[in-house]
Coordinates of C-alpha atoms in Angstrom, one line a residue:
M1459 CA 63.1 25.6 -67.9
T1460 CA 64.1 28.1 -65.2
L1461 CA 67.4 27.1 -63.6
H1462 CA 67.6 26.8 -59.8
R1463 CA 69.5 29.9 -58.8
V1464 CA 72.3 29.6 -56.2
V1465 CA 73.5 33.0 -54.9
V1466 CA 76.8 33.0 -52.9
L1467 CA 77.2 35.8 -50.4
A1468 CA 80.8 37.0 -50.4
L1469 CA 81.8 38.8 -47.2
T1470 CA 85.0 40.7 -46.5
G1471 CA 87.8 38.3 -45.3
L1472 CA 86.2 35.3 -47.1
L1473 CA 88.2 32.2 -47.9
P1474 CA 88.7 31.9 -51.7
F1475 CA 88.6 28.1 -51.5
E1476 CA 85.2 28.1 -49.9
L1477 CA 83.9 30.7 -52.3
G1478 CA 84.9 28.3 -55.1
I1479 CA 83.2 25.2 -53.6
P1480 CA 79.5 26.1 -54.6
H1481 CA 80.6 27.4 -57.9
R1482 CA 82.5 24.2 -58.7
I1483 CA 80.1 21.6 -57.3
F1484 CA 76.8 23.2 -58.5
G1485 CA 78.4 24.4 -61.7
R1486 CA 79.4 20.9 -62.7
A1487 CA 76.0 19.4 -62.1
K1488 CA 74.6 18.4 -65.5
G1489 CA 71.4 16.8 -66.7
P1490 CA 71.1 13.8 -69.1
A1491 CA 71.8 16.0 -72.2
G1492 CA 74.6 17.9 -70.5
E1493 CA 72.4 20.9 -69.7
P1494 CA 73.3 22.9 -66.5
L1495 CA 71.1 22.2 -63.5
Y1496 CA 72.0 25.3 -61.5
E1497 CA 72.7 29.0 -62.1
I1498 CA 75.4 30.2 -59.7
L1499 CA 76.0 33.9 -59.0
T1500 CA 77.9 35.8 -56.4
C1501 CA 76.9 38.9 -54.5
A1502 CA 78.4 41.1 -51.8
L1503 CA 77.2 43.8 -49.4
A1504 CA 78.1 46.2 -52.2
A1505 CA 79.2 45.5 -55.8
G1506 CA 82.9 45.9 -56.2
P1507 CA 86.1 44.4 -54.9
V1508 CA 85.8 42.1 -51.8
R1509 CA 89.0 41.5 -49.9
T1510 CA 89.8 37.8 -49.1
D1511 CA 92.0 36.3 -46.4
A1512 CA 94.7 35.9 -49.1
D1513 CA 96.7 38.6 -50.9
F1514 CA 94.0 39.4 -53.4
A1515 CA 90.5 40.6 -53.7
V1516 CA 87.6 39.3 -55.9
Q1517 CA 85.6 41.6 -58.1
V1518 CA 81.9 41.0 -57.4
E1519 CA 79.4 42.3 -59.9
H1520 CA 76.2 42.1 -57.8
G1521 CA 75.0 43.8 -54.6
P1522 CA 72.7 42.3 -52.0
E1523 CA 69.6 42.8 -53.9
L1524 CA 70.5 39.7 -55.9
L1525 CA 69.6 37.7 -52.7
A1526 CA 65.9 38.4 -53.4
T1527 CA 66.2 36.2 -56.6
A1528 CA 67.9 33.2 -55.0
D1529 CA 66.4 29.7 -54.6
T1530 CA 69.4 28.8 -52.5
V1531 CA 71.7 31.2 -50.6
V1532 CA 75.2 30.0 -49.6
V1533 CA 77.3 31.8 -47.0
P1534 CA 80.9 30.7 -47.0
A1535 CA 83.4 31.4 -44.2
S1536 CA 84.9 34.7 -43.5
Y1537 CA 87.7 35.6 -41.0
E1538 CA 86.4 39.1 -40.6
L1539 CA 82.8 38.7 -39.3
G1540 CA 83.2 41.5 -36.7
P1541 CA 80.2 41.8 -34.3
V1542 CA 78.7 38.6 -35.8
Y1543 CA 81.6 36.6 -34.3
E1544 CA 82.3 38.7 -31.3
E1545 CA 78.8 39.4 -30.1
G1546 CA 76.5 37.3 -32.1
R1547 CA 74.7 40.2 -33.8
L1548 CA 74.5 41.5 -37.4
S1549 CA 75.8 44.8 -38.5
G1550 CA 73.2 47.1 -39.9
E1551 CA 74.6 46.6 -43.4
L1552 CA 74.6 42.8 -43.2
A1553 CA 71.1 42.8 -41.6
A1554 CA 69.8 44.9 -44.5
A1555 CA 71.4 42.6 -47.0
L1556 CA 69.9 39.4 -45.5
A1557 CA 66.5 41.1 -45.4
H1558 CA 66.4 40.6 -49.2
I1559 CA 66.1 36.8 -48.7
R1560 CA 62.6 35.6 -49.5
P1561 CA 60.8 33.2 -47.1
G1562 CA 61.3 29.6 -48.2
T1563 CA 64.7 30.2 -49.7
R1564 CA 67.1 27.3 -48.9
L1565 CA 69.9 28.5 -46.7
V1566 CA 73.4 27.0 -46.7
S1567 CA 76.5 27.8 -44.7
I1568 CA 80.0 26.6 -44.9
C1569 CA 82.3 26.7 -41.9
T1570 CA 82.0 30.0 -40.0
G1571 CA 79.3 31.1 -42.4
G1572 CA 77.0 29.5 -39.9
Y1573 CA 77.7 32.4 -37.6
V1574 CA 75.9 34.7 -40.1
L1575 CA 72.8 32.4 -40.3
A1576 CA 72.7 32.1 -36.5
A1577 CA 73.0 35.8 -35.9
A1578 CA 70.1 36.3 -38.2
G1579 CA 68.0 33.9 -36.3
F1580 CA 67.8 31.3 -39.1
L1581 CA 69.3 28.6 -36.9
D1582 CA 67.2 29.1 -33.8
G1583 CA 66.0 25.7 -32.5
R1584 CA 67.7 23.9 -35.4
P1585 CA 70.6 21.5 -35.6
A1586 CA 73.8 23.1 -37.0
T1587 CA 77.5 22.6 -37.2
T1588 CA 80.6 24.7 -37.9
H1589 CA 84.3 24.1 -37.9
W1590 CA 85.2 22.0 -34.8
F1591 CA 87.7 24.7 -33.6
H1592 CA 84.8 27.2 -33.2
A1593 CA 82.1 24.9 -32.0
E1594 CA 82.2 25.7 -28.3
H1595 CA 82.3 29.4 -29.0
F1596 CA 79.5 29.1 -31.4
Q1597 CA 77.3 27.3 -28.9
R1598 CA 78.0 29.9 -26.2
L1599 CA 77.2 32.7 -28.5
F1600 CA 74.0 31.1 -29.9
P1601 CA 72.5 28.9 -27.1
S1602 CA 69.3 28.4 -29.0
V1603 CA 71.1 26.5 -31.8
R1604 CA 71.5 22.8 -31.4
V1605 CA 75.2 22.6 -32.2
D1606 CA 76.7 19.2 -33.2
A1607 CA 80.5 19.5 -33.5
D1608 CA 80.9 15.9 -34.4
V1609 CA 79.4 15.8 -37.9
L1610 CA 80.5 17.0 -41.3
Y1611 CA 77.2 18.7 -42.1
T1612 CA 73.6 19.0 -41.0
D1613 CA 70.4 18.9 -43.1
D1614 CA 67.3 20.4 -41.6
G1615 CA 65.3 20.6 -44.8
D1616 CA 65.6 24.2 -45.9
V1617 CA 68.6 25.1 -43.7
L1618 CA 71.9 23.2 -44.1
T1619 CA 75.2 23.8 -42.4
S1620 CA 78.7 22.3 -42.9
A1621 CA 81.8 21.9 -40.8
G1622 CA 85.0 23.5 -41.9
V1623 CA 86.5 24.0 -45.3
A1624 CA 86.4 20.7 -47.3
A1625 CA 83.2 19.6 -45.5
G1626 CA 81.6 22.3 -47.7
I1627 CA 82.3 20.0 -50.7
D1628 CA 80.5 17.1 -48.9
L1629 CA 77.5 19.4 -48.1
C1630 CA 77.2 20.7 -51.7
L1631 CA 77.4 17.2 -53.1
H1632 CA 74.8 16.1 -50.6
I1633 CA 72.5 18.9 -51.9
V1634 CA 73.1 17.9 -55.5
R1635 CA 72.3 14.3 -54.5
R1636 CA 69.1 15.4 -52.7
D1637 CA 68.0 17.5 -55.7
H1638 CA 69.0 15.3 -58.6
G1639 CA 70.0 11.9 -57.3
A1640 CA 73.2 9.9 -56.7
A1641 CA 74.1 9.5 -60.4
V1642 CA 74.4 13.3 -60.9
A1643 CA 76.2 13.8 -57.7
N1644 CA 78.6 11.0 -58.4
D1645 CA 79.4 12.5 -61.8
V1646 CA 80.2 15.8 -60.2
A1647 CA 82.4 14.1 -57.6
R1648 CA 84.3 12.2 -60.4
R1649 CA 84.9 15.5 -62.3
T1650 CA 86.0 17.2 -59.1
V1651 CA 88.2 14.2 -58.1
V1652 CA 86.7 13.8 -54.6
P1653 CA 85.0 10.9 -52.9
P1654 CA 81.4 10.7 -54.1
H1655 CA 79.8 10.5 -50.7
R1656 CA 80.8 11.1 -47.0
D1657 CA 77.8 10.8 -44.8
G1658 CA 76.9 13.9 -42.8
G1659 CA 77.1 12.0 -39.6
Q1660 CA 80.7 11.1 -40.1
A1661 CA 83.0 12.8 -37.6
Q1662 CA 84.7 16.0 -38.9
F1663 CA 87.8 15.5 -36.7
V1664 CA 89.6 12.2 -35.9
E1665 CA 92.9 11.9 -34.1
R1666 CA 94.6 10.2 -37.0
P1667 CA 92.9 11.4 -40.2
V1668 CA 95.8 9.8 -42.2
P1669 CA 97.2 6.5 -40.9
Q1670 CA 100.8 6.7 -39.8
P1671 CA 103.1 4.8 -42.1
Q1672 CA 104.1 2.4 -39.4
L1673 CA 100.5 1.6 -38.5
A1674 CA 98.3 -0.9 -40.4
S1675 CA 95.3 0.7 -42.3
T1676 CA 91.8 -0.7 -42.7
A1677 CA 91.8 0.2 -46.4
A1678 CA 92.1 -3.4 -47.6
A1679 CA 89.1 -4.5 -45.5
R1680 CA 87.0 -1.7 -46.9
A1681 CA 88.0 -2.7 -50.5
W1682 CA 87.2 -6.3 -49.6
V1683 CA 83.7 -5.5 -48.3
L1684 CA 82.8 -3.3 -51.2
D1685 CA 83.1 -6.3 -53.5
R1686 CA 80.7 -8.2 -51.1
L1687 CA 78.0 -5.7 -50.2
H1688 CA 75.4 -8.3 -51.3
E1689 CA 76.7 -10.9 -48.8
P1690 CA 76.4 -11.1 -45.0
V1691 CA 79.6 -9.6 -43.6
R1692 CA 81.1 -10.7 -40.3
L1693 CA 83.3 -8.3 -38.3
V1694 CA 85.7 -11.1 -37.7
D1695 CA 86.2 -11.5 -41.5
L1696 CA 86.9 -7.8 -41.8
A1697 CA 89.5 -8.0 -39.1
R1698 CA 91.1 -11.0 -40.7
Q1699 CA 91.7 -9.0 -43.9
E1700 CA 94.1 -6.8 -41.8
A1701 CA 95.4 -9.6 -39.6
M1702 CA 94.0 -7.8 -36.5
S1703 CA 91.8 -8.8 -33.6
V1704 CA 88.2 -7.7 -33.8
R1705 CA 88.8 -5.2 -31.0
T1706 CA 91.9 -3.7 -32.6
F1707 CA 90.3 -3.6 -36.0
T1708 CA 87.2 -1.8 -34.7
R1709 CA 89.3 0.7 -32.9
R1710 CA 91.5 1.4 -35.9
F1711 CA 88.6 1.6 -38.2
R1712 CA 86.9 4.3 -36.0
E1713 CA 90.1 6.2 -35.7
E1714 CA 90.5 6.3 -39.5
A1715 CA 86.9 6.8 -40.6
G1716 CA 85.3 8.5 -37.6
I1717 CA 82.4 5.9 -37.6
S1718 CA 82.0 2.2 -36.8
P1719 CA 82.4 -0.5 -39.4
G1720 CA 78.7 -1.3 -39.2
E1721 CA 77.7 2.3 -39.8
W1722 CA 80.1 2.6 -42.7
I1723 CA 78.8 -0.6 -44.4
V1724 CA 75.2 0.4 -44.0
G1725 CA 76.1 3.7 -45.6
Q1726 CA 77.8 1.9 -48.5
R1727 CA 74.7 -0.3 -48.9
V1728 CA 72.4 2.6 -49.0
E1729 CA 74.6 4.3 -51.7
R1730 CA 74.4 1.0 -53.7
A1731 CA 70.7 1.0 -53.3
R1732 CA 70.4 4.5 -54.6
W1733 CA 72.3 3.6 -57.7
L1734 CA 70.1 0.6 -58.4
L1735 CA 66.9 2.6 -57.7
E1736 CA 68.0 5.3 -60.1
R1737 CA 69.4 3.1 -62.9
T1738 CA 67.3 -0.1 -62.9
D1739 CA 63.8 -1.5 -62.7
L1740 CA 64.8 -4.3 -60.3
P1741 CA 62.0 -5.3 -57.9
M1742 CA 62.5 -4.1 -54.3
E1743 CA 63.2 -7.6 -53.1
Q1744 CA 66.1 -8.0 -55.6
V1745 CA 67.5 -4.5 -54.8
A1746 CA 67.5 -5.7 -51.1
R1747 CA 69.4 -8.8 -52.0
E1748 CA 71.9 -7.0 -54.2
T1749 CA 72.7 -4.5 -51.5
G1750 CA 72.9 -6.9 -48.6
F1751 CA 69.8 -5.7 -46.8
G1752 CA 68.1 -9.1 -47.3
T1753 CA 64.5 -8.1 -47.5
A1754 CA 62.5 -5.3 -49.0
Q1755 CA 61.3 -4.3 -45.5
S1756 CA 64.9 -4.0 -44.3
L1757 CA 65.8 -2.0 -47.4
R1758 CA 62.8 0.3 -46.9
K1759 CA 63.7 1.0 -43.3
H1760 CA 67.4 1.7 -43.9
V1761 CA 66.7 3.9 -47.0
Q1762 CA 63.9 5.8 -45.1
A1763 CA 66.3 6.3 -42.1
A1764 CA 69.1 7.6 -44.3
L1765 CA 67.2 9.6 -46.9
G1766 CA 63.9 10.4 -45.3
V1767 CA 61.9 8.8 -48.2
S1768 CA 60.9 5.3 -49.1
P1769 CA 62.8 3.4 -51.9
T1770 CA 59.7 3.7 -54.1
A1771 CA 59.5 7.5 -53.6
Y1772 CA 63.2 7.8 -54.3
R1773 CA 63.0 5.8 -57.5
R1774 CA 60.0 7.8 -58.7
T1775 CA 61.9 11.1 -58.1
F1776 CA 65.4 10.2 -59.2
R1777 CA 65.3 8.1 -62.3
A1778 CA 68.5 8.9 -64.2
A1779 CA 67.1 7.9 -67.6
G1780 CA 63.5 8.8 -66.9
G1781 CA 60.5 6.5 -67.6
D1782 CA 58.4 4.3 -65.3
A1783 CA 59.9 2.3 -62.4
G1784 CA 59.6 -1.4 -62.2
P1785 CA 56.5 -3.4 -61.6
D1786 CA 56.7 -3.0 -57.8
A1787 CA 56.8 0.8 -58.0
G1788 CA 53.4 1.1 -56.5
A1789 CA 54.3 -0.1 -53.0
D1790 CA 57.3 -1.0 -50.9
A1791 CA 57.2 -4.1 -48.8
G1792 CA 56.7 -3.3 -45.1
G1793 CA 54.7 -0.6 -43.4
D1794 CA 55.4 3.1 -43.4
A1795 CA 58.4 4.2 -41.5
G1796 CA 59.2 7.6 -40.2
R1797 CA 62.4 9.6 -40.6
D1798 CA 63.8 7.9 -37.5
G1799 CA 63.0 4.4 -38.7
R1800 CA 65.7 1.7 -38.4
G1801 CA 66.3 -1.4 -40.4
S1802 CA 65.5 -4.9 -39.2
G1803 CA 69.3 -5.6 -39.1
N1804 CA 70.7 -4.4 -35.9
L1805 CA 74.1 -2.6 -35.9
P1806 CA 76.6 -4.4 -33.7
S1807 CA 78.4 -3.2 -30.7
P1808 CA 82.1 -2.9 -31.5
D1809 CA 82.8 -6.5 -30.4
G1810 CA 79.3 -7.9 -30.8
P1811 CA 79.4 -11.5 -32.2
S1812 CA 76.6 -11.4 -34.7
V1813 CA 73.5 -9.6 -36.2
D1814 CA 71.1 -10.5 -38.9
A1815 CA 71.3 -9.8 -42.6
G1816 CA 71.8 -6.2 -43.6
S1817 CA 74.5 -5.4 -41.1
V1818 CA 78.0 -6.3 -40.2
H1819 CA 78.7 -8.8 -37.5

């Protein structure tokens, strides 16, 4: 079997940490028998030493012609982008290098690597993100790009971008999850000692990313609800775990997580559904009950909205152990839903009193 080839483009002034992200995440992705799932190589504008933003250079064995062999190209951040950052245009050397990329190649940027994709025209008319510090400048420089500074990463099919630094880990894990399922991605996350999943829509910058010691955290409430994903969850019960009012809890939760309690719980339920779809033959109605969505129709709509595919299609594609799916694999309950479909359970307003099964209230 030919491995999916990931080629990382190392530019002068690159951040060593970001260069290591795709090598670590894709390099640790293994199949059922421990076989590698990706081949990861690095190229530069010319083979030889590439200066980093630290006090050392990296020796790169391949020149830009390697880009022509890539299935996925990753462009990490660089602090020396020159005309790309200053004027939004490629140097002749960089333009010639990017010309090697074949049509249909998946393109990925980490942090300010998005400037390179934008200057090459790959992001025109597409959603994209970059480090929050550069977002306004990025939008001014590339007005045709739909910049979203409030997310960790964007996925537009064959073009994906991440926010700064560690968000590159989240994006690469997302790609592994998209390619090979949650079980493989979670195994990579465990080996890398990072959270298995942070949703791309989560805010990349919050005012208090780490709770102050004197302030109460919402960690106990989150742990409490993870043991009860299959049950209806009331917002007042979450607040009670932290001895807070609903209003205070909702505000504190958003300050810590960057998203509302309802959005977080739906995301956790989708992750649980992914695991069950990959690892079990449970009928869709039972998967819906186990994950707190209540009905197969609600399950379908939430999974479709989050993943862009139905539960049946996901199960068919990502069975960790292989083999046929359960007896209901031929059809999901409920009608077809588009990528923007929403579940039957309504997300609450921050202080909303109640919603139906599948959400928090």
